[in-house]
Short mmCIF file of C-alpha atoms in Angstrom, two decimals:
data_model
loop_
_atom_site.label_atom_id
_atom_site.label_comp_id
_atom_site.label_asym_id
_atom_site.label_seq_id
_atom_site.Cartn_x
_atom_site.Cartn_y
_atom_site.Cartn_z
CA UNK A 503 10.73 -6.30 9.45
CA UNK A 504 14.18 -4.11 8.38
CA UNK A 505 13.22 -1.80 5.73
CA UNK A 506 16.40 -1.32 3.62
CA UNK A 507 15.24 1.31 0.64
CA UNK A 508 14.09 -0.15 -1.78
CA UNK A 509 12.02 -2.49 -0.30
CA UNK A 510 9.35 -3.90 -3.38
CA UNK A 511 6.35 -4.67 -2.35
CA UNK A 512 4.40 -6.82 -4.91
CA UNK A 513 0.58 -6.21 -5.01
CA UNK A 514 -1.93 -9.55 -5.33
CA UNK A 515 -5.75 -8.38 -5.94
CA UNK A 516 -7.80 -11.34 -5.82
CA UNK A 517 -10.98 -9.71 -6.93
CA UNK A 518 -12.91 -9.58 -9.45
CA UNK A 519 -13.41 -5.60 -9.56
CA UNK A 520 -9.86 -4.06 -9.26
CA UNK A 521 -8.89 -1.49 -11.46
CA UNK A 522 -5.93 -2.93 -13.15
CA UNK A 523 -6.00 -6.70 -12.78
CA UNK A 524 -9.42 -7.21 -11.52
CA UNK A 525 -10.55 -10.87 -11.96
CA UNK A 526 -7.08 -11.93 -13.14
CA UNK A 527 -5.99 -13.32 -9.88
CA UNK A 528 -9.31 -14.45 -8.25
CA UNK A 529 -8.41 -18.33 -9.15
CA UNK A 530 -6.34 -19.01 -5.53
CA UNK A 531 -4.11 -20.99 -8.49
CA UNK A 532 -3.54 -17.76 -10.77
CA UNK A 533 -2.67 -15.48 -7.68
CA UNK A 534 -0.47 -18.20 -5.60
CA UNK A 535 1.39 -18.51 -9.05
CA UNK A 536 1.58 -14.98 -9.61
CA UNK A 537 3.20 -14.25 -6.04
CA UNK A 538 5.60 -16.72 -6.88
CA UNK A 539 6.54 -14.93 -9.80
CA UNK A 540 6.90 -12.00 -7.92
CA UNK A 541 8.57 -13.53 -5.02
CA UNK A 542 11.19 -14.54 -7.51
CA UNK A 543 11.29 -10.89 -9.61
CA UNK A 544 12.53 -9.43 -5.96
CA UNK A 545 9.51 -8.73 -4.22
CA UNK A 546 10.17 -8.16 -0.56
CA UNK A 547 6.80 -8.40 0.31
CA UNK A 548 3.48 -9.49 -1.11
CA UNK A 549 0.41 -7.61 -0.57
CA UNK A 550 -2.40 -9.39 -0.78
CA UNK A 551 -5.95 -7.90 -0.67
CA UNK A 552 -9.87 -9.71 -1.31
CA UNK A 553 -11.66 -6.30 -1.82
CA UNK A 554 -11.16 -3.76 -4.25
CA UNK A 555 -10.61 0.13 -3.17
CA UNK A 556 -11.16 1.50 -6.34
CA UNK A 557 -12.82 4.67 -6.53
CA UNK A 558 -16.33 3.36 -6.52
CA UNK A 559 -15.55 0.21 -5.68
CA UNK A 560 -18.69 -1.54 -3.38
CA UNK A 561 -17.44 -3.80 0.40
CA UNK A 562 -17.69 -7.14 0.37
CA UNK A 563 -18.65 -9.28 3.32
CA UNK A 564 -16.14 -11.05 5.42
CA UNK A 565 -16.71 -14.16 4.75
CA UNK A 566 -16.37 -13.13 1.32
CA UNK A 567 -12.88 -11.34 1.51
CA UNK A 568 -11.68 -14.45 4.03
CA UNK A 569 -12.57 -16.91 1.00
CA UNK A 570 -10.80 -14.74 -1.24
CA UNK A 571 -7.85 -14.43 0.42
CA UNK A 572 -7.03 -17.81 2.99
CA UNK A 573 -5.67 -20.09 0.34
CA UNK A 574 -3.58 -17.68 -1.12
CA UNK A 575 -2.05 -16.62 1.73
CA UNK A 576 -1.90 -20.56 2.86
CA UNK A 577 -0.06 -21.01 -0.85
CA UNK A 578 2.29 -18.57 -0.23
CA UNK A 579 3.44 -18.92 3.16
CA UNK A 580 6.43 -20.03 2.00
CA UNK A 581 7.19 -18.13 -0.90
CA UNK A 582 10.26 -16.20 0.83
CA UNK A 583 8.90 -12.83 0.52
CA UNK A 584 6.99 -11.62 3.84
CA UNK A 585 3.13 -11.73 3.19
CA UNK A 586 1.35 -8.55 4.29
CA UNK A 587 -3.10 -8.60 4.15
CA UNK A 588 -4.22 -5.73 2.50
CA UNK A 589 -7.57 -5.16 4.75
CA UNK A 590 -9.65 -2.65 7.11
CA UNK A 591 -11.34 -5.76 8.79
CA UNK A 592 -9.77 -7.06 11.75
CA UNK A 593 -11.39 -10.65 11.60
CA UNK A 594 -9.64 -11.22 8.13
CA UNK A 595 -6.27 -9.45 9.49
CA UNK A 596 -6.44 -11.79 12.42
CA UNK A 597 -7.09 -14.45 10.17
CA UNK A 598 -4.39 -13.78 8.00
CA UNK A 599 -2.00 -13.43 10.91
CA UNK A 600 -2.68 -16.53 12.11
CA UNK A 601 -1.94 -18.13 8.40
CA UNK A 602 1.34 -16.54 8.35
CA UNK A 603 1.35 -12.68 7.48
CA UNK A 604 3.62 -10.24 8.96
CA UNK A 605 1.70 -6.34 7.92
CA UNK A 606 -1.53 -5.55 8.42
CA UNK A 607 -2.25 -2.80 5.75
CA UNK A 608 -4.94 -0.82 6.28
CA UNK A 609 -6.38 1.74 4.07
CA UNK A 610 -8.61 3.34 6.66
CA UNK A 611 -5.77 3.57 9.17
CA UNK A 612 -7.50 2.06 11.99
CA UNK A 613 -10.25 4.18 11.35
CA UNK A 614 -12.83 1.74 10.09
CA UNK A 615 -12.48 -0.71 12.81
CA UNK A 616 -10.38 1.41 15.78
CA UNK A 617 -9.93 -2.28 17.21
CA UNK A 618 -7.54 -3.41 14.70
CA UNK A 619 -4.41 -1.14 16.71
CA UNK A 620 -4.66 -3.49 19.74
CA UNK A 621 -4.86 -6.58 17.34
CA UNK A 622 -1.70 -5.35 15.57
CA UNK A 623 -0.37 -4.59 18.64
CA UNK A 624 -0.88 -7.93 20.50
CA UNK A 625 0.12 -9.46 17.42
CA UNK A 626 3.60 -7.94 17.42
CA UNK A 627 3.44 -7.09 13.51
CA UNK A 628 4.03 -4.36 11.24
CA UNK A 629 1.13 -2.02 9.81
CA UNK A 630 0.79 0.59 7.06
CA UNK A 631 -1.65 3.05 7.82
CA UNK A 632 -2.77 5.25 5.25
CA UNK A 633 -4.83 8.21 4.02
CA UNK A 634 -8.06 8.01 1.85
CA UNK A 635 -10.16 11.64 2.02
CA UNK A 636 -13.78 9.47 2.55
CA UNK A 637 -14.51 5.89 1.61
CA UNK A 638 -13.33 4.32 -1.74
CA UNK A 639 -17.13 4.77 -2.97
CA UNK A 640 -17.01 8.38 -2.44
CA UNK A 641 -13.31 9.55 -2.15
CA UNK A 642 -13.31 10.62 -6.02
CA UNK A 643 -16.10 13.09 -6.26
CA UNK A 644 -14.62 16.30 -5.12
CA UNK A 645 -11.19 16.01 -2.90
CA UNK A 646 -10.65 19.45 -1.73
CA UNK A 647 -7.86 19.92 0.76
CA UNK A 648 -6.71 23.61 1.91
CA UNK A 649 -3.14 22.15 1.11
CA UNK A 650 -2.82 18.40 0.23
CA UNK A 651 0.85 17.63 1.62
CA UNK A 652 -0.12 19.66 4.99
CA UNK A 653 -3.64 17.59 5.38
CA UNK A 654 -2.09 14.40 4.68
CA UNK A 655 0.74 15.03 7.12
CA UNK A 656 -1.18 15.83 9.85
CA UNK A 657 -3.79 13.12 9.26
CA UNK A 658 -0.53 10.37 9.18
CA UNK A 659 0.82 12.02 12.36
CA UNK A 660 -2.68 11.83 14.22
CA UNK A 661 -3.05 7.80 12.86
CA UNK A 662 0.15 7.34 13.89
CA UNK A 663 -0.47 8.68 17.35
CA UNK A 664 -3.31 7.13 17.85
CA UNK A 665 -1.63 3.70 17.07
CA UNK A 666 1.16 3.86 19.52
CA UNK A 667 -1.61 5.40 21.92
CA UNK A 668 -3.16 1.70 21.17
CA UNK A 669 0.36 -0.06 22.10
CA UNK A 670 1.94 -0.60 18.83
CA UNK A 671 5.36 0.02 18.38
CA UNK A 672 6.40 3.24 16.69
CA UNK A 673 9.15 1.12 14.90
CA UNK A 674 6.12 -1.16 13.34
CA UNK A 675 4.45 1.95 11.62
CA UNK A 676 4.62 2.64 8.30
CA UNK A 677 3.29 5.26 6.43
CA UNK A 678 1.18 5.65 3.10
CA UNK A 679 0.22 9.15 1.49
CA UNK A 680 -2.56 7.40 -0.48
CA UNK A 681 -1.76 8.48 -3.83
CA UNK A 682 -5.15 8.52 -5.56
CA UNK A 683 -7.63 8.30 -2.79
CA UNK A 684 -9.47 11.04 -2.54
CA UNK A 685 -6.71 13.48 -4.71
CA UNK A 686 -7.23 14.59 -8.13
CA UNK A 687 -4.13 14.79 -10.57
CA UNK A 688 -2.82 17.87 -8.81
CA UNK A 689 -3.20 16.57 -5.12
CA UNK A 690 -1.33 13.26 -6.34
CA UNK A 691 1.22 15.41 -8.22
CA UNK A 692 2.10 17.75 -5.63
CA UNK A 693 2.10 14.82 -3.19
CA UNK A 694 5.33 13.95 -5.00
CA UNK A 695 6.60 16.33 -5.36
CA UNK A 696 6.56 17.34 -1.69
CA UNK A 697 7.05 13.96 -0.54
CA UNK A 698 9.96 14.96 1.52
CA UNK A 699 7.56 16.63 4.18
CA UNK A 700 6.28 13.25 4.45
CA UNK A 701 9.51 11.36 5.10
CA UNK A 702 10.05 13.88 7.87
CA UNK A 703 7.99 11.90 10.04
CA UNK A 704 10.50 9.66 10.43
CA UNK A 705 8.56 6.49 9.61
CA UNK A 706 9.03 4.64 6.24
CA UNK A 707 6.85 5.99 3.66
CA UNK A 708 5.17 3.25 1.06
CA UNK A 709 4.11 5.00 -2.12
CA UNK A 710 1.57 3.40 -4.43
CA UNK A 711 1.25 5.00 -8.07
CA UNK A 712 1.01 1.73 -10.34
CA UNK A 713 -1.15 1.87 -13.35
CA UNK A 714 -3.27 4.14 -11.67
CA UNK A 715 -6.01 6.81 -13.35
CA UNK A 716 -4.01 9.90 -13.04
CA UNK A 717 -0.86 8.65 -15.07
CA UNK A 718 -3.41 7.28 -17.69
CA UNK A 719 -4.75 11.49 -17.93
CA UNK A 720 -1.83 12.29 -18.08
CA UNK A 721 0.06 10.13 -20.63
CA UNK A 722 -3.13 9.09 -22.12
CA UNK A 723 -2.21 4.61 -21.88
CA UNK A 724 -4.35 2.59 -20.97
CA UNK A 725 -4.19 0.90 -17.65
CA UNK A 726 -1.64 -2.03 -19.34
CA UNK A 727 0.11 0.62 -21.12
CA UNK A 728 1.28 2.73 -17.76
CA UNK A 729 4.57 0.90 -16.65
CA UNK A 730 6.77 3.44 -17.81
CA UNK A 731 4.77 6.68 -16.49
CA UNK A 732 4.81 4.28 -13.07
CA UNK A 733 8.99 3.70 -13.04
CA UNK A 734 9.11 7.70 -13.62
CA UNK A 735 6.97 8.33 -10.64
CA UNK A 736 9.04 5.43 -8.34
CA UNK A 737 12.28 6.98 -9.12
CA UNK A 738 10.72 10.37 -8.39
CA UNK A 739 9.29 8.58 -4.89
CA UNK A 740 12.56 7.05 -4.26
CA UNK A 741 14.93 10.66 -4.65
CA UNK A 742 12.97 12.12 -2.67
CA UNK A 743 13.02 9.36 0.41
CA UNK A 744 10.20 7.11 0.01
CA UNK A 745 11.29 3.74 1.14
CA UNK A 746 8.71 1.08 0.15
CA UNK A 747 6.99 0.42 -3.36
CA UNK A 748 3.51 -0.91 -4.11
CA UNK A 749 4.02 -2.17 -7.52
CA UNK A 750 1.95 -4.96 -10.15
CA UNK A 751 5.58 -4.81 -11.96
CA UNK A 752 8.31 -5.52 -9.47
CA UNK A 753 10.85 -6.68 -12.00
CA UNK A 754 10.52 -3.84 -14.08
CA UNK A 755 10.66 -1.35 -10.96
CA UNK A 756 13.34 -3.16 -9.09
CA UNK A 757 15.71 -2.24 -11.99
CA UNK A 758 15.02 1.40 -12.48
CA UNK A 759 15.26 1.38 -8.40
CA UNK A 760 18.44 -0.34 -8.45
CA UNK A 761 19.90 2.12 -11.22
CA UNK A 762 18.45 5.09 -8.89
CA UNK A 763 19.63 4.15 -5.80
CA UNK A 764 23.10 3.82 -7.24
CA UNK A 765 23.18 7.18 -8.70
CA UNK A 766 20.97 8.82 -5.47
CA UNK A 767 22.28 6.07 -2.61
CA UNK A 768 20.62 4.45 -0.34
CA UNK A 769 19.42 5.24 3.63
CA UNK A 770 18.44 1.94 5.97
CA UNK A 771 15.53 2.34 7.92
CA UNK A 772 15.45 -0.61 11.01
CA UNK A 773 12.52 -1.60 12.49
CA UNK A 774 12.21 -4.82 14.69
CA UNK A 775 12.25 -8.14 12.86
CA UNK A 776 8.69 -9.93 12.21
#
């Protein structure tokens, strides 16, 4: 799809164990509803995911995340916004493709299940590969990087190499830092600010701070209670070239982006349509 910054992507968990809406959206009814909603605040895209990656956070079967996730993405199909299945498991991705969804993002970058390139690749689709130091049940207990914004470069480079090794399109790729996977509050901070050397791969960079941990240490809110420290880090994201946003709040966001990208302007990134 074109990715004109910035492009708001809406998150759906339908779980019952994610950290900031867990069990809110599990009902197909709640989260189909909620999309909508979000679909209608200006969300470009709707991510929707059946198994929490929350630091600590225990897999769940396939069969499990496919009955989480097919009648939402069946519900939505027609929302407007493009759907995109937040998953490292290439029977649900295929799955979800076939019901109508146009990114496969994957947390492990193709690393869990190599497979899932050529599947994106036959499939013609976008992806978002991005990086987690570990697995979400151990990625929190002591990230050490020699320096963070150097690791994670080269790590999104490599996944990104190894994806158009697997045939997909350069132009389909885009790329996640993973803001709290694996990186304590200075990793995710200097992340940011350094996000530049990120962008310099030349593929659009999604950033995903909302509601999470590290602005709760720092501001001390609760997860509810984070919205503004999440705008501050967007607008911070979005100076600094980050092109796609991963956000509960899209309404909220979509203004302070709209303010910032008046006051910054605004760079097109094209990649082919989906």
């Amino acid at each position: 799809m074109e990715v004109q910054r910035p492009l708001l992507m809406g998150v759906i968990n339908v779980t019952p164990d994610s950290f900031s809406d867990g069990g809110s959206f599990l009902d197909p009814e709640d989260a189909i509803a909620q999309g909508l909603r979000l679909a209608q605040e200006g969300a470009h895209v709707l991510d929707i995911g059946g198994e929490s990656t929350r630091p600590g956070a225990d897999p769940v079967s396939e069969d499990e995340e496919l009955w989480r996730v097919k009648p939402v993405l069946e519900g939505l199909v027609d929302s407007g916004a493009t759907l995109s299945i937040d998953t490292m498991k290439p029977g649900v991705a295929k799955a979800a493709l076939e019901l109508g969804a146009g990114i496969v993002n994957d947390v492990t970058a193709f690393r869990f299940a190599p497979e899932m390139a050529e599947l994106v690749a036959e499939a013609g689709v976008d992806c978002c590969l991005m990086h987690m130091l570990g697995e979400p049940r151990t990625m929190q207990l002591d990230p050490i990087y020699d320096d963070v914004v150097s690791d994670v470069k080269a790590f999104l480079e490599e996944r990104l190499a190894f994806a158009v090794d697997h045939g997909v399109d350069e132009e389909r790729v885009w790329l996640d830092p993973g803001i709290g996977f694996g990186k304590t509050i200075e990793h995710n901070l200097e992340l940011l600010r350094r996000l530049d050397e990120i962008v310099a791969i030349g593929r659009p960079v999604v950033i995903g701070t909302s509601r999470k941990s590290f602005l709760g240490k720092l501001t001390g809110r609760d997860v509810a209670e984070r919205l503004p420290a999440t705008i501050a880090t967007n607008v911070l994201a979005y100076e600094r070239g980050a092109a796609v946003f991963r956000v509960h709040d899209v309404a909220e966001v979509a203004d302070a982006l709209k303010v910032t990208a008046a006051t910054v302007g605004s760079a097109r990134w094209t990649s082919r349509s989906t």
